[in-house]
Coordinates of N, CA and C in Angstrom, one line a residue:
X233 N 0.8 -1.2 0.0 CA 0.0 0.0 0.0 C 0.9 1.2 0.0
X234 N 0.3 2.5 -0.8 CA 1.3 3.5 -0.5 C 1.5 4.5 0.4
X235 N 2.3 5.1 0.9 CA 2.7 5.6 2.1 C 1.7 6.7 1.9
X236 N 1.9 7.8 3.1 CA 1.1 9.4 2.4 C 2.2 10.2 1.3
X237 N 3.3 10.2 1.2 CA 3.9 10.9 0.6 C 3.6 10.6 -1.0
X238 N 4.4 9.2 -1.1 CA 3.5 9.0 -2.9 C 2.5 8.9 -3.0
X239 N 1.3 8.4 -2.1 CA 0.3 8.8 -2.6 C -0.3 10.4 -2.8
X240 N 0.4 11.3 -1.7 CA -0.2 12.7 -2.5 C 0.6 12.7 -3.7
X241 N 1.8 12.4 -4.0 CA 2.9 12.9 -5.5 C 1.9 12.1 -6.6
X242 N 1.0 10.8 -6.2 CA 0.2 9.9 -7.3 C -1.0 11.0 -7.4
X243 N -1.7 11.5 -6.7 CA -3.0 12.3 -6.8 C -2.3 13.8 -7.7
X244 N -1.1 14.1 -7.4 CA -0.9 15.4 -8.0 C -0.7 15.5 -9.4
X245 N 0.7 13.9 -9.8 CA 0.4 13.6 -11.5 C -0.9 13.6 -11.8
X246 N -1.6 13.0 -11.1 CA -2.9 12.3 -12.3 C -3.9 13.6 -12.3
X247 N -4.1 14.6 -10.9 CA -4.4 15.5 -12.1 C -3.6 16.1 -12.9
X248 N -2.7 16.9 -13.1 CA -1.7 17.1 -14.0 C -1.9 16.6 -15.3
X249 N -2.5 15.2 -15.5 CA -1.9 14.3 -16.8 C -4.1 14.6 -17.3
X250 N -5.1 14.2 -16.3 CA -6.3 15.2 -16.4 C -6.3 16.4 -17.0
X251 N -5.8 17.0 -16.8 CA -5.9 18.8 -17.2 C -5.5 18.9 -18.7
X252 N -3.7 17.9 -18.6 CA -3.2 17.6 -20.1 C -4.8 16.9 -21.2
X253 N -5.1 15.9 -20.7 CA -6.1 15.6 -21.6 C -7.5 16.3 -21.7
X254 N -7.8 17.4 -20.9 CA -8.6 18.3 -21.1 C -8.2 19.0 -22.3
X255 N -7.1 19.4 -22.0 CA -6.4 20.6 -23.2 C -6.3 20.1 -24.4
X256 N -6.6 18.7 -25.0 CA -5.9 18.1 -26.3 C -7.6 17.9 -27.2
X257 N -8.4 18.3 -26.7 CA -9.7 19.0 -26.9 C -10.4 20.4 -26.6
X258 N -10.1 21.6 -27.3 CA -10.2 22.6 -26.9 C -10.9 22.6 -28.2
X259 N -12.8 23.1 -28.0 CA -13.4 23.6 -29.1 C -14.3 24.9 -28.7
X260 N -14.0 25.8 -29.2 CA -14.5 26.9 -29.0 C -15.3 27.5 -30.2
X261 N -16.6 28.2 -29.5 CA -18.0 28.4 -30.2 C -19.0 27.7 -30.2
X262 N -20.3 27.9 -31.0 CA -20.1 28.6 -32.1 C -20.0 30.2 -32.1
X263 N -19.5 30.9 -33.0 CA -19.3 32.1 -33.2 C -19.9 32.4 -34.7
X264 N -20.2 33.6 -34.6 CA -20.9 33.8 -36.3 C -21.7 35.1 -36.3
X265 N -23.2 35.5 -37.1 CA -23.8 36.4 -37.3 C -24.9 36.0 -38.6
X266 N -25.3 37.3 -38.9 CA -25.6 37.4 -40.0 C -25.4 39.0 -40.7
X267 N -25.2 39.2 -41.7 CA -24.8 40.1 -42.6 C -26.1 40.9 -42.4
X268 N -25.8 42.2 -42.0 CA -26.8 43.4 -42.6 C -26.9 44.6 -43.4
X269 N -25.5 45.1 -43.7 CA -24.8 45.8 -44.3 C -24.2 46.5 -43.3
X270 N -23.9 46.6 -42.1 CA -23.7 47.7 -41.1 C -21.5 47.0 -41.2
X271 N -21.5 45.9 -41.6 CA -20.1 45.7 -41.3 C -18.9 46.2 -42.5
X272 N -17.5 46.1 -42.0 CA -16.9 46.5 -42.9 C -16.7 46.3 -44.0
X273 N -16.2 46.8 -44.8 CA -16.0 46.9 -46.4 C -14.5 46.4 -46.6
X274 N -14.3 45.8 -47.7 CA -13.2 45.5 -48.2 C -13.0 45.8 -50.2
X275 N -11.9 45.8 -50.1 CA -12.0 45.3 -51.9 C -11.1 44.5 -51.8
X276 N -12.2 44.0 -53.0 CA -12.2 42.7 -53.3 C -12.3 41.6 -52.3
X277 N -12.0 39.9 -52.8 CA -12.0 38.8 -52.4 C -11.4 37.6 -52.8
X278 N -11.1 36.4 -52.0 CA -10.3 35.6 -52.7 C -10.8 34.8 -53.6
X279 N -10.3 34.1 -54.2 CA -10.2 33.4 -55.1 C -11.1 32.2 -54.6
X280 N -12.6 31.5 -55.0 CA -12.4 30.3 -54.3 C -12.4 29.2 -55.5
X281 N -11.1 28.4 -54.9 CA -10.7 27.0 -55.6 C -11.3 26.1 -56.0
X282 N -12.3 25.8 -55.1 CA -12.7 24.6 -54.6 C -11.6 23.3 -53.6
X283 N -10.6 24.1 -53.2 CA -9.8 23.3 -52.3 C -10.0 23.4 -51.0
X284 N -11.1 22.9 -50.0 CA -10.4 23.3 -48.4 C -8.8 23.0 -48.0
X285 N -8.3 24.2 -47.5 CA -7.1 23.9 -46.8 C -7.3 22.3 -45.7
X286 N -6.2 21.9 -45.7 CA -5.9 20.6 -44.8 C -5.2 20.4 -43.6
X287 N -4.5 21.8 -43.1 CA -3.4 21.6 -42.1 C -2.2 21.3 -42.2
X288 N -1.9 20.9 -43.8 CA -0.7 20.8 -44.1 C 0.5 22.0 -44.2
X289 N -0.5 23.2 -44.6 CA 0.4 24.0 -44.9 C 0.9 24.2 -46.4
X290 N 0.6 23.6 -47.0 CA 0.8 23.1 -48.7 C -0.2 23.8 -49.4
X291 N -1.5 24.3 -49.1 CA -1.7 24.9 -50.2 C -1.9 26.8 -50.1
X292 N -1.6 27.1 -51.2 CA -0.8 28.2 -51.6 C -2.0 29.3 -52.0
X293 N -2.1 30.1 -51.3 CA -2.6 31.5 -51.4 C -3.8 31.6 -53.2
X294 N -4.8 31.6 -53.2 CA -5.4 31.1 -54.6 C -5.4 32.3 -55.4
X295 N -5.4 34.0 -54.7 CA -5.3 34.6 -55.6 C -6.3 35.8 -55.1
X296 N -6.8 36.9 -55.7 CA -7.7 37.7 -55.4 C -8.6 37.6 -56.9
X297 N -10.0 37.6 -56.5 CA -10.9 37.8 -57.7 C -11.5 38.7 -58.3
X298 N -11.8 39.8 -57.5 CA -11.8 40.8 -58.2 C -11.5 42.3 -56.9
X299 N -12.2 43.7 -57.6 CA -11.8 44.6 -56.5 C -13.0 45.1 -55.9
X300 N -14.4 44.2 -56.1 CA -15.6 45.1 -55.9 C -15.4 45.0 -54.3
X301 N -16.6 45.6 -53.9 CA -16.9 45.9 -52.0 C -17.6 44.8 -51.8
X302 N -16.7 44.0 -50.8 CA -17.4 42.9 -50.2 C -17.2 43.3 -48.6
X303 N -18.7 42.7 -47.9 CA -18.6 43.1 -46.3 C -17.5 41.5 -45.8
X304 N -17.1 42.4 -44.1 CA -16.3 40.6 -43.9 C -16.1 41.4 -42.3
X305 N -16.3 40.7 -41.9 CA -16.4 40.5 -39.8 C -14.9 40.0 -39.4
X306 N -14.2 39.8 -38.7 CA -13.5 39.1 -38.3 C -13.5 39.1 -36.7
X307 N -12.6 37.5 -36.7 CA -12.6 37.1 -35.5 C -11.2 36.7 -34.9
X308 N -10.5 36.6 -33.2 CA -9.2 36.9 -33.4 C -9.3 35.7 -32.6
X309 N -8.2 34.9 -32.5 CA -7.6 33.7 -31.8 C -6.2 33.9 -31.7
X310 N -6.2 32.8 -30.5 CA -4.5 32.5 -29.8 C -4.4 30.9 -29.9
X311 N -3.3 30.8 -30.7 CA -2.6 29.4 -30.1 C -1.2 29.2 -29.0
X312 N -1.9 29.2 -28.0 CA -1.2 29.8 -26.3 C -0.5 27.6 -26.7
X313 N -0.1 27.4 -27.7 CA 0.9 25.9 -27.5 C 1.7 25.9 -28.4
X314 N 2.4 24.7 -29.0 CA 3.2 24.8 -29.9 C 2.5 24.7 -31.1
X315 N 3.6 24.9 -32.2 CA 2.4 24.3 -33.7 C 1.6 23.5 -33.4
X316 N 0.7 23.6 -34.3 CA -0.4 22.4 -34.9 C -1.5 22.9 -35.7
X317 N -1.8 21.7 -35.6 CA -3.4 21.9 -36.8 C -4.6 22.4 -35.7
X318 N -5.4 23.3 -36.5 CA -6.2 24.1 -36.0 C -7.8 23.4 -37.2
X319 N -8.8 23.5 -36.9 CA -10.0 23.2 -38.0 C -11.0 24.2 -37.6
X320 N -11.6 24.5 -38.4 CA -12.5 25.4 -38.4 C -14.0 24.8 -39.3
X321 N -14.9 24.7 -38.6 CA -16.2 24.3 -39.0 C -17.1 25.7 -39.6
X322 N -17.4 25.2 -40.7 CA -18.0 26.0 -41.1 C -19.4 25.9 -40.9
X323 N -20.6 26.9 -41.4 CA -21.9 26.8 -41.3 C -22.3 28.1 -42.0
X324 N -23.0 28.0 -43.1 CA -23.2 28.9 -43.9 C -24.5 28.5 -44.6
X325 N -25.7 30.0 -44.8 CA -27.0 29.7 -45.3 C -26.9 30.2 -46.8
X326 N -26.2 30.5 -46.8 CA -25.6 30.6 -48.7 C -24.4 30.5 -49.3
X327 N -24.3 30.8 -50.3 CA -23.1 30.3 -51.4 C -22.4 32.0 -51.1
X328 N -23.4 33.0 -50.5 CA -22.8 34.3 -50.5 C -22.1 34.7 -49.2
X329 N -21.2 33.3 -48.7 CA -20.5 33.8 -47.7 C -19.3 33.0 -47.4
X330 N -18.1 33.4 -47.3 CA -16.8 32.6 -47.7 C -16.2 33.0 -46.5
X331 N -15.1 31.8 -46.0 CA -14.1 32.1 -45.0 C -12.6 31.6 -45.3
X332 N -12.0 32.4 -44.5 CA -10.3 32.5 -44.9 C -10.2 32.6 -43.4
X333 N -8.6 32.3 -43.1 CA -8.0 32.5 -42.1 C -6.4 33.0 -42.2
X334 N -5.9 33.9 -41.2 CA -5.0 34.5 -41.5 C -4.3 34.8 -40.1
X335 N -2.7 34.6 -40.5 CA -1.7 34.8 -39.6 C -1.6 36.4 -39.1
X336 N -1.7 36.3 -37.6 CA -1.3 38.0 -37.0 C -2.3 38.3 -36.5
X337 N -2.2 39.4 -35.9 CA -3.6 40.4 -35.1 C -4.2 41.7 -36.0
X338 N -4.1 41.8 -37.3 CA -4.3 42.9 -37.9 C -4.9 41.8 -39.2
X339 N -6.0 42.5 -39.7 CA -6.7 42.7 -41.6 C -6.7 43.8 -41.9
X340 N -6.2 44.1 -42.9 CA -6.6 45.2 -44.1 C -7.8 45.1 -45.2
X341 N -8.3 45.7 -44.8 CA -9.6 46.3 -45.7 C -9.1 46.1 -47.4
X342 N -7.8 46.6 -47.9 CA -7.5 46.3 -49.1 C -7.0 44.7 -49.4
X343 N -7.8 44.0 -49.6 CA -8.0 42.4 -49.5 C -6.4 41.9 -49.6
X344 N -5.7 42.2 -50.8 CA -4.5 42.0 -51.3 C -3.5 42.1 -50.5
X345 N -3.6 43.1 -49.5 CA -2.7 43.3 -48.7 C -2.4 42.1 -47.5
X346 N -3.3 41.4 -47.6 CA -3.3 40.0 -46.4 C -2.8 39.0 -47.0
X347 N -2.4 38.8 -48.3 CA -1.4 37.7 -48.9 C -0.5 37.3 -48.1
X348 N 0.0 37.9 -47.6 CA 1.8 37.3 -47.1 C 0.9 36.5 -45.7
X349 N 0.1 36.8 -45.1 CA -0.1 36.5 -43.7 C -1.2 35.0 -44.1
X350 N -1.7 34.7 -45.4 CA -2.6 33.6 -45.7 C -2.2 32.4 -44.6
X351 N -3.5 31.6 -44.2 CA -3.1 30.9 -43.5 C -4.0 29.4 -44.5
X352 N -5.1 30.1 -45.2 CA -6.0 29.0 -45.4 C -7.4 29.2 -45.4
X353 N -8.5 28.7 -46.6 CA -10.0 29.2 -46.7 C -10.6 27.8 -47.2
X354 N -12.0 28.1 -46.8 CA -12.9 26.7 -46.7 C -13.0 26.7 -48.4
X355 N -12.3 27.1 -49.3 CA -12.3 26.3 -50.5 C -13.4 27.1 -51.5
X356 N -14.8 26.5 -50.9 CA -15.9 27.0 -51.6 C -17.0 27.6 -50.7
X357 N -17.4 28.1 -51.0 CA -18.9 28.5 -49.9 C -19.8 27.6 -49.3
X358 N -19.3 26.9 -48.8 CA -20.4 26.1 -48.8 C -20.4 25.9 -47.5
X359 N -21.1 24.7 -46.2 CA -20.7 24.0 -44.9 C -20.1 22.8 -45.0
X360 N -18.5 23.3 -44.2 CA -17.9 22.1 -44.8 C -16.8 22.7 -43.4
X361 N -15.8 21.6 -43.1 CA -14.6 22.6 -42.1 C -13.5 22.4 -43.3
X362 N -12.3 23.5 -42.4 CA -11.1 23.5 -43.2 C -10.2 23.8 -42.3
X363 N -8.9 23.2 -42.0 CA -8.1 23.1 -41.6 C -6.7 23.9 -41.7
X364 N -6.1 24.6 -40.9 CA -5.1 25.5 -40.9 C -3.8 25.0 -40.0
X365 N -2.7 25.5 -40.8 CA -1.4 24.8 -39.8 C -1.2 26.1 -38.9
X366 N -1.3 26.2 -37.4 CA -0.6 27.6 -36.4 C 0.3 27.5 -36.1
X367 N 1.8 28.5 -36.2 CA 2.6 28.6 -35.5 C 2.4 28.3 -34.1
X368 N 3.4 28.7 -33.3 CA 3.4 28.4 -31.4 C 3.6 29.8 -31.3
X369 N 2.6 29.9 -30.4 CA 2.1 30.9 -29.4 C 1.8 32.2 -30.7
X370 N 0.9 32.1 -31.6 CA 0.7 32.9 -32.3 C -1.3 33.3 -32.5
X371 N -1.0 34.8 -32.7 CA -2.0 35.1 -32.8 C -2.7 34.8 -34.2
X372 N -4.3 34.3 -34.4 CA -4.4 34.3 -36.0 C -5.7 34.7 -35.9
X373 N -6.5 35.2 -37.4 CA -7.7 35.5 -37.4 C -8.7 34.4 -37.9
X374 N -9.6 34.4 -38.1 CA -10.9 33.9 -39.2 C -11.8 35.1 -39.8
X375 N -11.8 35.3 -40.7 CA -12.5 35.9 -41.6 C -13.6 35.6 -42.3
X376 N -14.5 36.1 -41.8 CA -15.9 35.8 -42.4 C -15.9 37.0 -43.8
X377 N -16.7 36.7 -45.2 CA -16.5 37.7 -46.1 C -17.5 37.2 -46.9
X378 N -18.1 38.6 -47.5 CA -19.4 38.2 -48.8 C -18.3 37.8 -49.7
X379 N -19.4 37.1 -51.1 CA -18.7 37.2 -52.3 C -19.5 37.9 -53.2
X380 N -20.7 38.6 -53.3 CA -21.2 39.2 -54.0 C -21.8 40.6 -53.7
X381 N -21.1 41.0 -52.9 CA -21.0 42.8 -52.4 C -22.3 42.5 -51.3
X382 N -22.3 43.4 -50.8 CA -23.7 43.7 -49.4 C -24.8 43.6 -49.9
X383 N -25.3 43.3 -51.4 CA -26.8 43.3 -51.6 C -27.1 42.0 -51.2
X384 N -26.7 41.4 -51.8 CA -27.2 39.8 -51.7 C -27.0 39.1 -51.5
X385 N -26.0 39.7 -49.8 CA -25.9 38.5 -48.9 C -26.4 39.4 -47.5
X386 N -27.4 40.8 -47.8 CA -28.2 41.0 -46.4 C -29.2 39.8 -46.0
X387 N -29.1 39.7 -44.7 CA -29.7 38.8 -44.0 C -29.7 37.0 -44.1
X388 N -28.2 37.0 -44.9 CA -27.6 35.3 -44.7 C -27.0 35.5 -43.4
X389 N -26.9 34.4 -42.7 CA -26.7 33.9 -41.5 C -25.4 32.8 -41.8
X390 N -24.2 33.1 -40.9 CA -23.1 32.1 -41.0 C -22.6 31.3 -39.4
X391 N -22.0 30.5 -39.7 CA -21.5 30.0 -37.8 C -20.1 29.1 -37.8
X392 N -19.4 29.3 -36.8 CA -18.1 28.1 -37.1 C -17.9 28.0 -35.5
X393 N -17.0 27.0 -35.5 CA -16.6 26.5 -34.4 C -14.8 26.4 -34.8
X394 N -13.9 26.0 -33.7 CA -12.6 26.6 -34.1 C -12.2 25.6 -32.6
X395 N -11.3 24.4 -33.6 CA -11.0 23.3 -32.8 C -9.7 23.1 -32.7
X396 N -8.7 23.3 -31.8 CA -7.1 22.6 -31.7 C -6.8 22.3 -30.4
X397 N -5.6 22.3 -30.5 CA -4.8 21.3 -29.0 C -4.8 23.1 -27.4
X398 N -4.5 24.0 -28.1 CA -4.6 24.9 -27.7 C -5.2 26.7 -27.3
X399 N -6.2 26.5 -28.6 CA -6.4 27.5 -29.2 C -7.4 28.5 -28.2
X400 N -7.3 29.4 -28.1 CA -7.9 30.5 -26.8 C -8.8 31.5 -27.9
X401 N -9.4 32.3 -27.4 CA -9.9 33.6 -28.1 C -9.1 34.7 -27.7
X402 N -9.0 35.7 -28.6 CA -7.8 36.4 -28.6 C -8.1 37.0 -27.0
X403 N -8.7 37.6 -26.5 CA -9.4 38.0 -25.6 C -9.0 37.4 -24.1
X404 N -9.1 36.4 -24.2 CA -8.6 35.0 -22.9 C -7.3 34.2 -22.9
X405 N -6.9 34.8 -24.0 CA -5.4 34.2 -24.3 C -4.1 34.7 -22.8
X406 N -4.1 33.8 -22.0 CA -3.3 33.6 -21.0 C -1.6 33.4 -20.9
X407 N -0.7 33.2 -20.5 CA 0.6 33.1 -20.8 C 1.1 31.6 -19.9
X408 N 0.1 31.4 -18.6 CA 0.7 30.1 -18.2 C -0.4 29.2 -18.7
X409 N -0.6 27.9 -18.9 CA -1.6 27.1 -19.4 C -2.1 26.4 -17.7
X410 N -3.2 25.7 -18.0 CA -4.1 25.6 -16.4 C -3.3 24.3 -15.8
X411 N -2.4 23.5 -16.9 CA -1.7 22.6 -16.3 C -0.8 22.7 -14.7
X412 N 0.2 24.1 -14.9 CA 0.8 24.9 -14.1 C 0.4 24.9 -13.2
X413 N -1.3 25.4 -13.2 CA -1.5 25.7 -12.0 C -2.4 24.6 -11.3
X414 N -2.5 23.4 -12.0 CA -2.3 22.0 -10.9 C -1.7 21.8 -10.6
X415 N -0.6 21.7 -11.0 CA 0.7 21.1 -10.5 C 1.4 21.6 -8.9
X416 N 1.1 23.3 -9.1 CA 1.4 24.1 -8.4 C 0.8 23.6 -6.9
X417 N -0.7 23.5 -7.3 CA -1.7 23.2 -6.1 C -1.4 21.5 -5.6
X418 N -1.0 20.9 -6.4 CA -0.1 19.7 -6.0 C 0.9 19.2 -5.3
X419 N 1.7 20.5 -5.2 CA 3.3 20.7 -4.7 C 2.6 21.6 -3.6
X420 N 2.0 22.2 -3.6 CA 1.3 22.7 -1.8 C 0.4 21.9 -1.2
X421 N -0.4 20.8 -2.0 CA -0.6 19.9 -0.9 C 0.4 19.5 -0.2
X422 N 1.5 18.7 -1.0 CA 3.0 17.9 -0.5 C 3.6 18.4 0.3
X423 N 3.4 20.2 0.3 CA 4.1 20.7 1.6 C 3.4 20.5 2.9
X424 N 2.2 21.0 2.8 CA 1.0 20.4 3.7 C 1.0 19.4 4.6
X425 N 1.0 18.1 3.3 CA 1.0 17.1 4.0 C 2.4 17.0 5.3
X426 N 3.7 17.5 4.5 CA 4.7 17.3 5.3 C 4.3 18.0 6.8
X427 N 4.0 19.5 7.0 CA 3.9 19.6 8.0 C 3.3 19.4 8.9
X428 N 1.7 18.8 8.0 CA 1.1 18.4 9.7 C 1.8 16.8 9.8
X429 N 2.0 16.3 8.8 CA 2.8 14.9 9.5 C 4.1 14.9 11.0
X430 N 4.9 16.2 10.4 CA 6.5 16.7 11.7 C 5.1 16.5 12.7
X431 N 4.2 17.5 12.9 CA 3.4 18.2 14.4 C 2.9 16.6 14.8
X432 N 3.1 15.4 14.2 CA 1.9 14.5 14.6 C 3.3 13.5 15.3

């Protein structure tokens, strides 16, 4: 049977190694709207391929399609871990609403200008997810955007959810992860325990 000492050091891993397998499921949302004209403008929009990005990282920026005014929301996230694959679920009530995702804490209204920062877009309009590779400990966006200017996508409705090993909203993005602070609370049981054991 085990003494008190390894048994508190056994209670303190296992949550520790709990908290770890909390974290390896992090899905946040849903998040979304619907278009009324009241949101920002951009020119232009991307290109859609018909390719959802995969996580790989491999596919390559598709291009801008034209420079008319399209509306587009954006949303800001943290990946508070190392690299990885991030997925993004999509949900969309028309063909008149496209998503991209992008490296950094900043979009530009001039569509073009977000090239270098491309991270990855659900392909085609449609409900489907798509997958993005994140640096470690980097801020990224998701980009909601019409594709046929503010007329004819007032009053479509969109939604996603935003799944990885670490991923925060930009907002709650923390610098220790919650592991730390079991661990912590684990090593002050162990002192605990030691002292009332000396008094006994």
């Amino acid at each position: 049977m085990l003494g008190s000492w390894p048994r508190v050091l056994a209670i303190s891993l296992a949550l520790v190694l709990m908290a770890v397998a909390a974290e390896a499921a992090t899905i946040l949302g849903p998040f979304g709207g619907s278009w009324d004209g009241t949101e920002s403008v951009q020119t232009g929009r991307i290109l859609r391929d018909g390719i959802p990005s995969d996580g790989t990282g491999s596919k390559g920026f598709p291009g801008q399609f034209n420079t008319s005014a399209q509306l587009y929301e954006v949303f800001s996230f943290f990946n508070n871990g190392p690299e990885g694959v991030v997925t993004i679920d999509v949900t969309v009530s028309s063909v008149d609403t496209h998503f991209t995702a992008w490296l950094g804490g900043t979009y530009s209204p001039i569509f073009i200008n977000n090239a270098p920062n491309y991270l990855g877009d659900v392909g085609s309009s449609v409900s489907q997810p798509f997958s993005i590779l994140v640096p470690a400990n980097a801020l990224f966006l998701v980009v909601a955007s019409t594709n046929s200017g503010a007329a004819s996508a007032i009053g479509d409705t969109f939604s996603f959810t935003v799944t990885g090993d670490s991923v925060e909203t930009a907002a709650a993005a923390v610098p220790e992860p919650a592991t730390v602070l079991l661990l912590g609370a684990g090593l002050g049981a162990i002192v605990l325990r030691r002292r009332f054991t000396r008094r006994a």
